[in-house]
Backbone as numpy.savetxt, mean C-alpha at the origin, in Angstrom:
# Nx Ny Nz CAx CAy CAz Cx Cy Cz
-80.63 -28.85 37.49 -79.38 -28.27 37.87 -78.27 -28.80 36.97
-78.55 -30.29 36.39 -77.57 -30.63 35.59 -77.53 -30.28 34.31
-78.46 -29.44 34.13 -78.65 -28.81 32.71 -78.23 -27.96 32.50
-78.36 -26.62 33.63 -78.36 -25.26 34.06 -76.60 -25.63 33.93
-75.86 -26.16 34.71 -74.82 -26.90 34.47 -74.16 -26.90 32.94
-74.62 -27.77 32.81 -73.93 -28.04 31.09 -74.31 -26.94 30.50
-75.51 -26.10 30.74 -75.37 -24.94 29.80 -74.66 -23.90 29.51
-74.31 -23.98 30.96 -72.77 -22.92 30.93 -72.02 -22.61 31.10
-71.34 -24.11 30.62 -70.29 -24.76 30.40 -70.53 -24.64 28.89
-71.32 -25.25 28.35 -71.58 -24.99 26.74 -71.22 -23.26 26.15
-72.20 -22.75 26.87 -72.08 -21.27 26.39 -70.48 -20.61 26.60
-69.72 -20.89 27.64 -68.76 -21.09 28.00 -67.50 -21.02 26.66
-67.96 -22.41 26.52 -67.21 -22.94 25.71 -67.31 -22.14 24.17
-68.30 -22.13 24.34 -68.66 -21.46 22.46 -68.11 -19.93 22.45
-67.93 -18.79 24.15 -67.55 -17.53 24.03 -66.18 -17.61 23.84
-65.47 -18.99 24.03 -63.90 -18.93 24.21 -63.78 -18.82 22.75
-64.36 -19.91 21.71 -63.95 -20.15 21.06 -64.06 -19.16 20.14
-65.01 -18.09 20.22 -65.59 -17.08 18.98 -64.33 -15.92 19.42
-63.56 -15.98 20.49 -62.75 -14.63 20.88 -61.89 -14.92 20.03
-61.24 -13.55 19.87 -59.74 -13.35 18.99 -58.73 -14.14 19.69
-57.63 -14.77 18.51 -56.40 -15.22 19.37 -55.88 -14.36 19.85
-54.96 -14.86 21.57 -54.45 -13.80 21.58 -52.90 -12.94 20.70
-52.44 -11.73 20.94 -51.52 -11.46 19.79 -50.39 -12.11 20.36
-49.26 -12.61 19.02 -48.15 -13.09 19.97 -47.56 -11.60 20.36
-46.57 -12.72 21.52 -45.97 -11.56 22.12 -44.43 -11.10 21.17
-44.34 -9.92 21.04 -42.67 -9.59 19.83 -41.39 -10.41 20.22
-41.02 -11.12 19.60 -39.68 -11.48 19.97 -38.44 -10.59 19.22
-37.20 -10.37 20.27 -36.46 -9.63 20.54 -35.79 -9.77 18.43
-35.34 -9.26 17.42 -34.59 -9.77 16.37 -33.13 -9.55 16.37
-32.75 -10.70 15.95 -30.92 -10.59 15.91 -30.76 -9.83 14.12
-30.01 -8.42 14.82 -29.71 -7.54 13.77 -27.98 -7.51 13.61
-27.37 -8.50 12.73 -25.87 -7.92 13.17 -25.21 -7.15 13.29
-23.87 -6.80 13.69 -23.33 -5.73 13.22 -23.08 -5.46 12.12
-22.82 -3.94 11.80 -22.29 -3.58 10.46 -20.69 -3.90 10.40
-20.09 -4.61 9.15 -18.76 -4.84 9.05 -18.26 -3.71 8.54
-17.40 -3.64 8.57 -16.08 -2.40 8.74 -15.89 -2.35 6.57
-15.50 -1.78 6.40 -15.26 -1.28 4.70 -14.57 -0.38 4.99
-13.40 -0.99 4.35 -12.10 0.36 4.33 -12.13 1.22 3.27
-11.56 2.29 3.63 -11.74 3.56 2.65 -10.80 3.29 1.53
-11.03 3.62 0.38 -10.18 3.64 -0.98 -8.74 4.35 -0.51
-7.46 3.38 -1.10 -6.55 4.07 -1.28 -6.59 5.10 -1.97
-5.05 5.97 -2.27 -4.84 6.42 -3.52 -3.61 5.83 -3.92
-3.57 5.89 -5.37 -3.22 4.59 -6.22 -2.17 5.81 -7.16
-0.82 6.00 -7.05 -0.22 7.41 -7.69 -0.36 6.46 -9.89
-1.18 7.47 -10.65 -1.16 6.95 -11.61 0.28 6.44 -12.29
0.26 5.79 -13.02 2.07 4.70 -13.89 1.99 5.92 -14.52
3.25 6.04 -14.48 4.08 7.03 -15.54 5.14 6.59 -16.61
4.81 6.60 -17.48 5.75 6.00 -19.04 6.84 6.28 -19.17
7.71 7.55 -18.66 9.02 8.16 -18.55 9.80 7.24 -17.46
9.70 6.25 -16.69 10.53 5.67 -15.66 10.66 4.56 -16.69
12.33 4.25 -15.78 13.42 2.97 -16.44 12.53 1.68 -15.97
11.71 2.06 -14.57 11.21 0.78 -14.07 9.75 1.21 -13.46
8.57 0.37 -14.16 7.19 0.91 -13.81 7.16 -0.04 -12.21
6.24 1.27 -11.29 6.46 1.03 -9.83 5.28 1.16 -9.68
4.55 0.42 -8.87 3.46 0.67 -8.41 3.19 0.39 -6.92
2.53 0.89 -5.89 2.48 1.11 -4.95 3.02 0.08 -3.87
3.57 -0.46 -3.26 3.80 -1.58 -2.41 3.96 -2.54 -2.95
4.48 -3.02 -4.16 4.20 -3.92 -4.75 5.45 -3.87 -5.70
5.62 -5.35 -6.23 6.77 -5.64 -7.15 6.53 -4.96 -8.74
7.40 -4.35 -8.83 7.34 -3.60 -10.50 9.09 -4.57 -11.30
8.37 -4.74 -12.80 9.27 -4.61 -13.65 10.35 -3.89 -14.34
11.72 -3.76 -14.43 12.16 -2.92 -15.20 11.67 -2.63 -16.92
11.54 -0.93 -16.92 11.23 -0.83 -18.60 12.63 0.03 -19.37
13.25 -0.03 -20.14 14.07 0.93 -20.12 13.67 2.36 -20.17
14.76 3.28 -20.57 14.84 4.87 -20.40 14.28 5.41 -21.89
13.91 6.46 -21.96 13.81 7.08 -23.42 15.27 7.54 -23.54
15.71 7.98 -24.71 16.61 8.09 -25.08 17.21 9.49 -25.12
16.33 10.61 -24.44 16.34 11.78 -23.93 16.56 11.60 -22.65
16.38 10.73 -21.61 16.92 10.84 -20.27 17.78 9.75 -20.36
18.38 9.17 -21.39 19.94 8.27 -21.08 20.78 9.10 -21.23
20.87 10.14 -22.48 22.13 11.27 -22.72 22.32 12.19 -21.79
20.60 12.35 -20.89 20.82 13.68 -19.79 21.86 12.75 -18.53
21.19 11.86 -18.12 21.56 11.16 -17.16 22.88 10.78 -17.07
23.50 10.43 -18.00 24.92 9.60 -17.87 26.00 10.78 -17.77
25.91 11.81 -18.22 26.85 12.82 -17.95 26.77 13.34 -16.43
25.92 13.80 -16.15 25.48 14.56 -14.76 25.40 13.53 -13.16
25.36 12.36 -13.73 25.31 11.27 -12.59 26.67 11.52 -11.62
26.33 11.08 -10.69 27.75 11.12 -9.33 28.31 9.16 -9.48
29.18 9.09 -8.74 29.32 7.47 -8.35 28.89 7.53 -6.86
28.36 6.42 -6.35 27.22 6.30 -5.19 28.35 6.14 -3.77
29.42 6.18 -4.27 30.68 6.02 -3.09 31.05 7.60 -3.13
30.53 8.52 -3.84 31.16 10.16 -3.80 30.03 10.66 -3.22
28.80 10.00 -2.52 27.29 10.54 -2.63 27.27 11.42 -0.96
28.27 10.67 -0.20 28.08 11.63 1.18 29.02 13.21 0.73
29.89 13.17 -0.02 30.34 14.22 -0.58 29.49 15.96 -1.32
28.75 14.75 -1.21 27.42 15.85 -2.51 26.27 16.41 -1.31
26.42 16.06 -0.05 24.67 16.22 0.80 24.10 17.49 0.80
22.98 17.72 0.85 22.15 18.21 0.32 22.33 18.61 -0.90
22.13 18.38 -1.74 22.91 18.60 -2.86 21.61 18.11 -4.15
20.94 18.33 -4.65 20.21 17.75 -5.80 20.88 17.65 -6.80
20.73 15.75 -7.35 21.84 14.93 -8.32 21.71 14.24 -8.76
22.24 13.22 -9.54 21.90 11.55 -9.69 22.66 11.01 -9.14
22.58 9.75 -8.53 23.65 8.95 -7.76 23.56 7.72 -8.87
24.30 7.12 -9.21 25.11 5.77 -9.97 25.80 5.08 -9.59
24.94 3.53 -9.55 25.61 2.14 -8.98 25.03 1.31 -9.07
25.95 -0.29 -9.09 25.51 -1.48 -8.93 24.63 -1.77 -7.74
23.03 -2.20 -7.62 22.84 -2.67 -6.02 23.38 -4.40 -5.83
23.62 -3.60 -4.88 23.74 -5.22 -4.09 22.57 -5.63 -3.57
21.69 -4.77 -2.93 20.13 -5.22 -2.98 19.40 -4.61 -2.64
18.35 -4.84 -2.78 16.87 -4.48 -2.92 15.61 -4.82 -2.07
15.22 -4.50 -0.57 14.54 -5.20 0.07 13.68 -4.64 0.63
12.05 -4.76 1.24 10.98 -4.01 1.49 11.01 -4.70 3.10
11.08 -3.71 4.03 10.74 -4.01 5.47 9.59 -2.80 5.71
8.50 -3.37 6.15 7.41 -2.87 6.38 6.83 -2.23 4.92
6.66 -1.02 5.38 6.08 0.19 4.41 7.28 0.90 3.75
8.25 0.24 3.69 9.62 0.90 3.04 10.53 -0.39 2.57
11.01 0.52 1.18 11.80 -0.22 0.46 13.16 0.64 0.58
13.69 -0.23 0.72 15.40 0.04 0.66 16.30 -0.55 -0.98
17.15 0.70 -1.35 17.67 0.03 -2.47 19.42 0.54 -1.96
20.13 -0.74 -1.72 21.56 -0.49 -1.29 22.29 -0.89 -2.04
23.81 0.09 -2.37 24.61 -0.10 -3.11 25.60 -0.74 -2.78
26.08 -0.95 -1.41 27.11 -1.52 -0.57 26.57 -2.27 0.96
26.86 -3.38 1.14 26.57 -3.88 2.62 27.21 -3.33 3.60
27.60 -2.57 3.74 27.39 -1.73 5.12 26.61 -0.54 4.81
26.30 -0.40 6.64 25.20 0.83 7.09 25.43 1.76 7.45
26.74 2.36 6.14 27.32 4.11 5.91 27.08 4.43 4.79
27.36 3.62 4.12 26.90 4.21 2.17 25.36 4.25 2.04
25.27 5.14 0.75 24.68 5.81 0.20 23.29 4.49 -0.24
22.19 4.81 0.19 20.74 4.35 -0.40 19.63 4.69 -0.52
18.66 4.57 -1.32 17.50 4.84 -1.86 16.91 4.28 -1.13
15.37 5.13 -0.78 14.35 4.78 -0.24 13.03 5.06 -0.65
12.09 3.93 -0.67 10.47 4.72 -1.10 10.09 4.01 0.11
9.06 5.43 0.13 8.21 5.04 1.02 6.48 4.82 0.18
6.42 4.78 -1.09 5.47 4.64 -1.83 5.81 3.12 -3.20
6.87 3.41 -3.44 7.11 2.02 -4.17 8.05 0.91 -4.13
7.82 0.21 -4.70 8.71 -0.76 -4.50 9.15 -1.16 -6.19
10.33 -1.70 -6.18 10.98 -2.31 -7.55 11.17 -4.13 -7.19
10.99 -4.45 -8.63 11.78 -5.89 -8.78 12.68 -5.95 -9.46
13.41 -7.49 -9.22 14.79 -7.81 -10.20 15.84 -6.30 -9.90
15.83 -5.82 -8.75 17.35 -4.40 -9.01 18.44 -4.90 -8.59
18.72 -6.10 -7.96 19.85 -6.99 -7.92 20.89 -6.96 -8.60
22.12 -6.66 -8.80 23.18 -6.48 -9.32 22.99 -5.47 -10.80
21.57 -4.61 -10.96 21.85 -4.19 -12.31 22.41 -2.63 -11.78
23.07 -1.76 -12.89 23.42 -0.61 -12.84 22.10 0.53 -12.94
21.41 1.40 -12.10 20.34 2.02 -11.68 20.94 3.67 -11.29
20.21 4.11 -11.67 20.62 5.82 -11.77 19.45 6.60 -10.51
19.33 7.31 -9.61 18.56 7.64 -8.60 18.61 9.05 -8.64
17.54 9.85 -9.00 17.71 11.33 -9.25 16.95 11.88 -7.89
17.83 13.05 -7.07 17.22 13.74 -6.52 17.65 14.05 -5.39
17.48 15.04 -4.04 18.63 15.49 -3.18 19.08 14.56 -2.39
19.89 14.84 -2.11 20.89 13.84 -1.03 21.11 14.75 0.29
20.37 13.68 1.33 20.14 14.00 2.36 20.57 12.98 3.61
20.89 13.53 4.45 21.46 12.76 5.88 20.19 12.04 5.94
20.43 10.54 6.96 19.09 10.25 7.73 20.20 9.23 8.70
20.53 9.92 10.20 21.35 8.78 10.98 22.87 8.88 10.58
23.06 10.17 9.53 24.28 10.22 8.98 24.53 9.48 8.15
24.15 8.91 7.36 23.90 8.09 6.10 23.59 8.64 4.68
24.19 8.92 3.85 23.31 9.69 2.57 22.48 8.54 1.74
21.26 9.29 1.43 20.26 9.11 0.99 19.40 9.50 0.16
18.61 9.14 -0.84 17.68 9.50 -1.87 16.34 9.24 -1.62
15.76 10.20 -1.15 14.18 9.55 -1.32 13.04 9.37 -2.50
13.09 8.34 -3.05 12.13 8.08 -3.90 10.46 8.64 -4.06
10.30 9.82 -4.19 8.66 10.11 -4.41 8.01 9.76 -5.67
9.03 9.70 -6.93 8.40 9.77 -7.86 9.08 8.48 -8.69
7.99 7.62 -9.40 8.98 6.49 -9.86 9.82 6.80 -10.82
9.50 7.97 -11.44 11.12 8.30 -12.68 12.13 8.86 -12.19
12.43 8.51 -10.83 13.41 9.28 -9.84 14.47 8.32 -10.14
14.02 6.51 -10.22 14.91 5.65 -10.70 15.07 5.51 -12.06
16.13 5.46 -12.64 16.50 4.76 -13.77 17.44 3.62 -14.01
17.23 2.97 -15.04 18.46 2.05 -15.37 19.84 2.43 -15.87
20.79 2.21 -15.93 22.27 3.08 -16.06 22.04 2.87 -18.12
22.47 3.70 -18.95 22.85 3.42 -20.10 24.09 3.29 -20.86
């Protein structure tokens, strides 16, 4: 009986060992999320004809004028204190800024510290250094709040005075 016993326990032993392991079981995989990729701006190409190259949100240098839009410009310009005079009116406005400053997604270019005269606005570029220089602003003059105004779409809209 103690044989009969150990035998199969032996045999036992030898069927465990000849079986397949069993399979593991799948563990769950950490897949992350996908991160976010923002879509391409558009970027308006530099144009060589502006007094001052502008590029999108960002600080631009003054370049001067060709010498075909200093002779057009300086005759036909308004002074920026006659500019509520002119509204709606497509023109150049002419003046010293007193300054130059970007709040949010808009740049402001003002000729006088108060908030009745006449200023330029982009809503696409921005300028550097326009601080006290003489700057020429082509294009209609329009109310906004009762205020006259120039809106900047195109950067050869500004020029430098000649």
């Amino acid at each position: 009986m103690k044989r009969c016993t150990l035998l199969v326990a032996l045999v036992l032993l030898l069927v465990s060992c000849t079986s397949p392991a069993p399979t593991p079981t799948p563990q769950a995989t950490y897949t992350p999320l996908p991160t976010y990729t923002p879509y391409p701006t558009f970027t308006p190409a530099s144009v060589a004809t502006s007094a001052f190259a502008a590029r999108p949100m960002s600080t631009a240098t003054p370049r001067t004028a060709s010498s075909s839009q200093a002779t057009l410009s300086a005759a036909s310009c308004i002074a920026w204190k006659d500019a509520a005079a002119h509204m709606n009116e497509t023109t150049c406005v002419r003046g010293t800024v007193s300054s130059a400053m970007q709040n949010g997604t808009t740049f402001f270019i003002n000729f006088d510290n108060t908030r009745t005269s006449f200023y330029g606005v982009s809503f696409k570029y921005t300028f550097d250094n326009l601080k006290g220089k003489c700057v020429e602003i082509s294009g209609k003059i329009s109310p906004y709040n009762g205020r006259p105004q120039i809106v900047i779409d195109k950067q050869e809209q500004l020029q430098e005075c000649k």
